[in-house]
Amino acid sequence: MTSLLQAAALTLPHVSEETDALRHDVRAFVREAEDRGAFTPRCDSWLAGFSPEFSRELAQRGWVGMTWPATYGGHEQTAVARYVVVEELLAAGAPVAAHWIADRQSGPQIYRHGTESLKRRVLPAISRGECYFSLGMSEPDSGSDLASIRTTATTTDGGWTVSGTKVWTSHAHRSHFLTALCRTSEEDDRHAGLSLLVVDLASEGVAVRPIRLITGAHHFNEVVLTDVFVPDEMLIGQEGDGWRLVTSELALERSGPERFMSTYPLLEAFAGQVRSKSTAEQRAALGALVARLQALRHLSLVVSGVIASGGDPVVEAALVKDMGTRFERDVVETARRHFTRTGDATFARLIDEGLLSAPGFTLRGGTNEILRGIVARALVAP
Amino acid sequence: MTDDRALLRDTAAAVFSAWAARGAAELPDDWDEALWLELEELGFTLVGISEEAGGSGGDLAASLDVVRAASFVGAPIPVATSALIAAWLLAEAGREIPTGVLAFLVIDKDMCPTVAADAVAFGRHARHIVVAKASAGSVLDLACVDRSVCAVEPGEDIAGEPSDRVEFPPSSLDFVSTSIPVAALQARFAIVSCAVISGLLDGALASSVTYATQRAQFGRPISRFQSVQAMLAELAGYASAARVATETAIALYASPSWELASFSAAAYAAEAAGPAAALAHQIHGAIGFTDEHPLGRLTRRLWAWRDVWGNERMWAERLGDQLMTPDTRLWDALATASGP
């Protein structure tokens, strides 16, 4: 059984005075940016709020690539400091989608396991807020069963030739790179023979087609790779490491505040409604949501502390994401039940944004059914 | 975690697991005097009270660790109310702490001087009853009454623990004013009930994991079924979050965010208790619903403690009331400089 699920062990990370000061700075900045019209707070801003300008502005302040060494353009900050920055941005509903995947996941993966030339090529650019990544995991016939993917990479002179189709690839039409899980050999163990390659989306043979959401919005894509050449230096880790690398980044992918704060701007607006005119019932509804949010925030912070100290809390991350994504949906349902839509256009818009993005909350990054299986198997493991 | 804290946790866990190991049929539901005396010997019945005040030392975290360990097995002893509420109040007021079980009661300020009170937890086993009432100025008046002068009519709560009617004779309630704010007692209620529920949830989770691993149907352990896994995971979520909420409140003790954190913890725990108990029973099947299995000891206490000093609705409303400062953002109250 893993430690955080046990009754005894639990350590809240220390939040230093520097981190408190950083929180204050980020908060002041995003409010100033909102006031000057740099963005309008929205639900699901980490996926739907794509703004290269805003990403660059954050990067100029040192809030992208925060934990990496200065050699690669990073700022050598702690994981807790990054956590604080990220939750402040999400609380504000700021448009952080452009750099989100690169900063959260692909950058750290490349920093740990990438070749030196790949690190030098992408990490400084990510830290400048200029280089964006998409994740190439799911395929038309491979969703939860990721090991069944069929995209292949075969060796060629100086690199790999990649062919296959990836789907649900957010922002592939405006990202620079795709980290693609590919089959590089056929093995008896289907988790073996997989490798992680960084594909330059400007390469010849890459075709990106939109898959529009129920609203018509475009962030999903189908990415068809036809004999795409990928140089050797773009392999992350070793050939055959793909499964291990992909599962090791799951803790980063699933434990962060974006897994329970996608509808936070609506919760803020709901609190505004409750403050202006409310019954005891409505104050209690707000209180109940806040109690859950606070529990999730601190659970997530504990997990980030474990990651920072070198642990790999995949199970706890699954737990956070399962609970958090259900919370995100409950925020929407509670808010709409307690106030009518009339009278406050912003409140009504945020409810609609929340509702229209909610089906994705419990699907993306691993369905809740898969997540619960991960948690339960860890609980009953001898 | 400090070494001292880990040592105390280990000691408490050892005492209570040895107690529980006697088996469900051997364990009393309503009171275990031998266990209480053992705890008294170990200093656990006055943990969290400074030695100068007559306690056995240790901080809030230490005292809540003992409470959680007792709750993990559903031990029928009033360590939460006696040590963490009644003795704490006396210590805060600078009063002497008498030996033996302390019961605790809050009365309406108009009920003095002659009162009869229902639902005094462990009233019949108490040597003294600490009575609190709010006075003008939102501070507490306290009386500490020798239980032997009171008439006690036995009752029981939903957990089967003593919940007695106590009649105080005229003039037995000798209230003395204190400087303890009513709000401090509210926050104390919140953190203590959250810690109790957290211990109970951890116990129910551990029992569920054991049962699902050992029980086989259709030729395999039921823990292999996806529907059972989903229930285990959901239960683990409630237990982990309640534990984190308790820890967070402890970390914020005496900070400006303390009240908010403790109300938040209590609201979360009280809300989790009901669905968690239902999940645990569903996982255990019929055996968990019998007195042959220890689960009932935990779930009955979950049902009792989620209502003890306010239910989930009342805690949520108290929390909501704290968030009504005009012209500020909600976020400013939630993510503060002082806290994790």
mmCIF file of C-alpha atoms in Angstrom, chain A residues 167-299:
data_model
loop_
_atom_site.group_PDB
_atom_site.id
_atom_site.type_symbol
_atom_site.label_atom_id
_atom_site.label_comp_id
_atom_site.label_asym_id
_atom_site.label_seq_id
_atom_site.Cartn_x
_atom_site.Cartn_y
_atom_site.Cartn_z
ATOM 1 C CA VAL A 167 -6.697 11.585 -31.557
ATOM 2 C CA TRP A 168 -8.079 14.011 -28.945
ATOM 3 C CA THR A 169 -4.826 15.896 -29.428
ATOM 4 C CA SER A 170 -5.514 19.252 -27.831
ATOM 5 C CA HIS A 171 -4.059 22.272 -29.619
ATOM 6 C CA ALA A 172 -2.026 20.222 -32.103
ATOM 7 C CA HIS A 173 -3.004 22.827 -34.716
ATOM 8 C CA ARG A 174 -1.069 25.503 -32.853
ATOM 9 C CA SER A 175 1.512 23.612 -30.807
ATOM 10 C CA HIS A 176 5.086 23.134 -31.925
ATOM 11 C CA PHE A 177 5.711 19.585 -30.778
ATOM 12 C CA LEU A 178 3.888 16.369 -30.077
ATOM 13 C CA THR A 179 5.185 13.814 -27.571
ATOM 14 C CA ALA A 180 4.041 10.651 -29.266
ATOM 15 C CA LEU A 181 3.897 7.218 -27.729
ATOM 16 C CA CYS A 182 4.915 4.807 -30.494
ATOM 17 C CA ARG A 183 5.430 1.099 -30.851
ATOM 18 C CA THR A 184 9.084 0.515 -31.728
ATOM 19 C CA SER A 185 9.067 -3.293 -31.464
ATOM 20 C CA GLU A 186 6.647 -6.170 -31.049
ATOM 21 C CA GLU A 187 7.176 -7.944 -27.729
ATOM 22 C CA ASP A 188 5.245 -10.601 -25.812
ATOM 23 C CA ASP A 189 4.763 -8.078 -23.030
ATOM 24 C CA ARG A 190 2.673 -5.387 -24.671
ATOM 25 C CA HIS A 191 4.011 -2.763 -22.258
ATOM 26 C CA ALA A 192 7.451 -3.422 -23.690
ATOM 27 C CA GLY A 193 8.471 -2.178 -27.133
ATOM 28 C CA LEU A 194 6.946 1.280 -26.678
ATOM 29 C CA SER A 195 8.972 4.476 -26.991
ATOM 30 C CA LEU A 196 8.348 8.162 -26.501
ATOM 31 C CA LEU A 197 9.318 10.428 -29.391
ATOM 32 C CA VAL A 198 9.071 14.182 -29.762
ATOM 33 C CA VAL A 199 7.604 14.974 -33.174
ATOM 34 C CA ASP A 200 8.093 18.435 -34.647
ATOM 35 C CA LEU A 201 4.589 19.281 -35.841
ATOM 36 C CA ALA A 202 6.066 21.295 -38.739
ATOM 37 C CA SER A 203 7.582 18.096 -40.164
ATOM 38 C CA GLU A 204 6.666 16.763 -43.556
ATOM 39 C CA GLY A 205 3.988 14.042 -43.317
ATOM 40 C CA VAL A 206 2.110 15.573 -40.364
ATOM 41 C CA ALA A 207 -1.576 16.277 -41.063
ATOM 42 C CA VAL A 208 -3.688 17.930 -38.373
ATOM 43 C CA ARG A 209 -7.477 17.872 -38.712
ATOM 44 C CA PRO A 210 -9.885 19.486 -36.257
ATOM 45 C CA ILE A 211 -12.305 17.426 -34.181
ATOM 46 C CA ARG A 212 -14.837 19.968 -33.026
ATOM 47 C CA LEU A 213 -16.417 19.785 -29.569
ATOM 48 C CA ILE A 214 -20.179 19.783 -28.951
ATOM 49 C CA THR A 215 -19.969 23.581 -28.892
ATOM 50 C CA GLY A 216 -18.108 23.747 -32.180
ATOM 51 C CA ALA A 217 -14.993 24.893 -30.359
ATOM 52 C CA HIS A 218 -11.706 23.656 -31.702
ATOM 53 C CA HIS A 219 -9.007 22.323 -29.472
ATOM 54 C CA PHE A 220 -9.197 18.594 -30.176
ATOM 55 C CA ASN A 221 -7.486 17.286 -33.282
ATOM 56 C CA GLU A 222 -6.745 14.161 -35.161
ATOM 57 C CA VAL A 223 -3.060 14.004 -36.010
ATOM 58 C CA VAL A 224 -2.148 11.723 -38.881
ATOM 59 C CA LEU A 225 1.539 10.894 -39.131
ATOM 60 C CA THR A 226 2.628 9.483 -42.475
ATOM 61 C CA ASP A 227 6.277 8.393 -42.652
ATOM 62 C CA VAL A 228 7.340 11.336 -40.521
ATOM 63 C CA PHE A 229 11.087 11.535 -39.971
ATOM 64 C CA VAL A 230 12.077 12.052 -36.324
ATOM 65 C CA PRO A 231 15.800 12.494 -35.576
ATOM 66 C CA ASP A 232 17.459 10.270 -32.955
ATOM 67 C CA GLU A 233 17.932 13.183 -30.574
ATOM 68 C CA MET A 234 14.134 13.442 -30.216
ATOM 69 C CA LEU A 235 13.820 10.100 -28.439
ATOM 70 C CA ILE A 236 13.033 10.579 -24.742
ATOM 71 C CA GLY A 237 14.792 8.007 -22.566
ATOM 72 C CA GLN A 238 15.814 4.759 -24.217
ATOM 73 C CA GLU A 239 14.062 2.765 -26.869
ATOM 74 C CA GLY A 240 11.488 0.614 -25.073
ATOM 75 C CA ASP A 241 11.155 3.037 -22.137
ATOM 76 C CA GLY A 242 7.891 4.518 -23.391
ATOM 77 C CA TRP A 243 5.485 2.849 -21.007
ATOM 78 C CA ARG A 244 7.601 3.595 -17.964
ATOM 79 C CA LEU A 245 8.006 7.248 -18.992
ATOM 80 C CA VAL A 246 4.337 7.756 -19.740
ATOM 81 C CA THR A 247 3.218 6.211 -16.463
ATOM 82 C CA SER A 248 5.848 8.136 -14.500
ATOM 83 C CA GLU A 249 4.478 11.459 -15.697
ATOM 84 C CA LEU A 250 0.958 10.536 -14.626
ATOM 85 C CA ALA A 251 1.519 11.935 -11.153
ATOM 86 C CA LEU A 252 2.308 15.326 -12.720
ATOM 87 C CA GLU A 253 -0.597 15.013 -15.101
ATOM 88 C CA ARG A 254 -3.237 14.047 -12.561
ATOM 89 C CA SER A 255 -2.469 15.623 -9.212
ATOM 90 C CA GLY A 256 -2.344 19.327 -9.991
ATOM 91 C CA PRO A 257 -4.914 21.968 -9.127
ATOM 92 C CA GLU A 258 -6.279 21.976 -12.697
ATOM 93 C CA ARG A 259 -8.000 18.713 -11.759
ATOM 94 C CA PHE A 260 -10.304 20.458 -9.309
ATOM 95 C CA MET A 261 -10.177 24.130 -10.292
ATOM 96 C CA SER A 262 -11.468 24.043 -13.862
ATOM 97 C CA THR A 263 -14.694 25.631 -12.642
ATOM 98 C CA TYR A 264 -13.184 27.806 -9.917
ATOM 99 C CA PRO A 265 -14.096 31.089 -11.689
ATOM 100 C CA LEU A 266 -17.723 29.981 -11.444
ATOM 101 C CA LEU A 267 -17.311 29.221 -7.744
ATOM 102 C CA GLU A 268 -15.946 32.750 -7.276
ATOM 103 C CA ALA A 269 -18.960 34.163 -9.119
ATOM 104 C CA PHE A 270 -21.280 31.965 -7.071
ATOM 105 C CA ALA A 271 -19.698 33.361 -3.889
ATOM 106 C CA GLY A 272 -20.343 36.845 -5.261
ATOM 107 C CA GLN A 273 -24.019 36.003 -5.703
ATOM 108 C CA VAL A 274 -24.239 34.519 -2.217
ATOM 109 C CA ARG A 275 -22.663 37.642 -0.747
ATOM 110 C CA SER A 276 -24.999 40.028 -2.456
ATOM 111 C CA LYS A 277 -28.248 38.363 -1.396
ATOM 112 C CA SER A 278 -28.459 34.980 0.226
ATOM 113 C CA THR A 279 -30.380 32.592 2.387
ATOM 114 C CA ALA A 280 -28.796 30.334 4.993
ATOM 115 C CA GLU A 281 -29.275 27.481 2.545
ATOM 116 C CA GLN A 282 -27.209 29.244 -0.079
ATOM 117 C CA ARG A 283 -24.452 30.104 2.380
ATOM 118 C CA ALA A 284 -24.381 26.455 3.423
ATOM 119 C CA ALA A 285 -24.142 25.378 -0.223
ATOM 120 C CA LEU A 286 -21.150 27.680 -0.666
ATOM 121 C CA GLY A 287 -19.610 26.419 2.566
ATOM 122 C CA ALA A 288 -19.991 22.792 1.504
ATOM 123 C CA LEU A 289 -18.215 23.436 -1.797
ATOM 124 C CA VAL A 290 -15.452 25.394 -0.105
ATOM 125 C CA ALA A 291 -14.891 22.586 2.409
ATOM 126 C CA ARG A 292 -14.388 20.135 -0.455
ATOM 127 C CA LEU A 293 -12.156 22.521 -2.377
ATOM 128 C CA GLN A 294 -9.916 23.120 0.619
ATOM 129 C CA ALA A 295 -9.593 19.391 1.277
ATOM 130 C CA LEU A 296 -8.648 18.859 -2.382
ATOM 131 C CA ARG A 297 -6.171 21.731 -2.411
ATOM 132 C CA HIS A 298 -4.323 20.365 0.545
ATOM 133 C CA LEU A 299 -4.435 16.805 -0.739
#
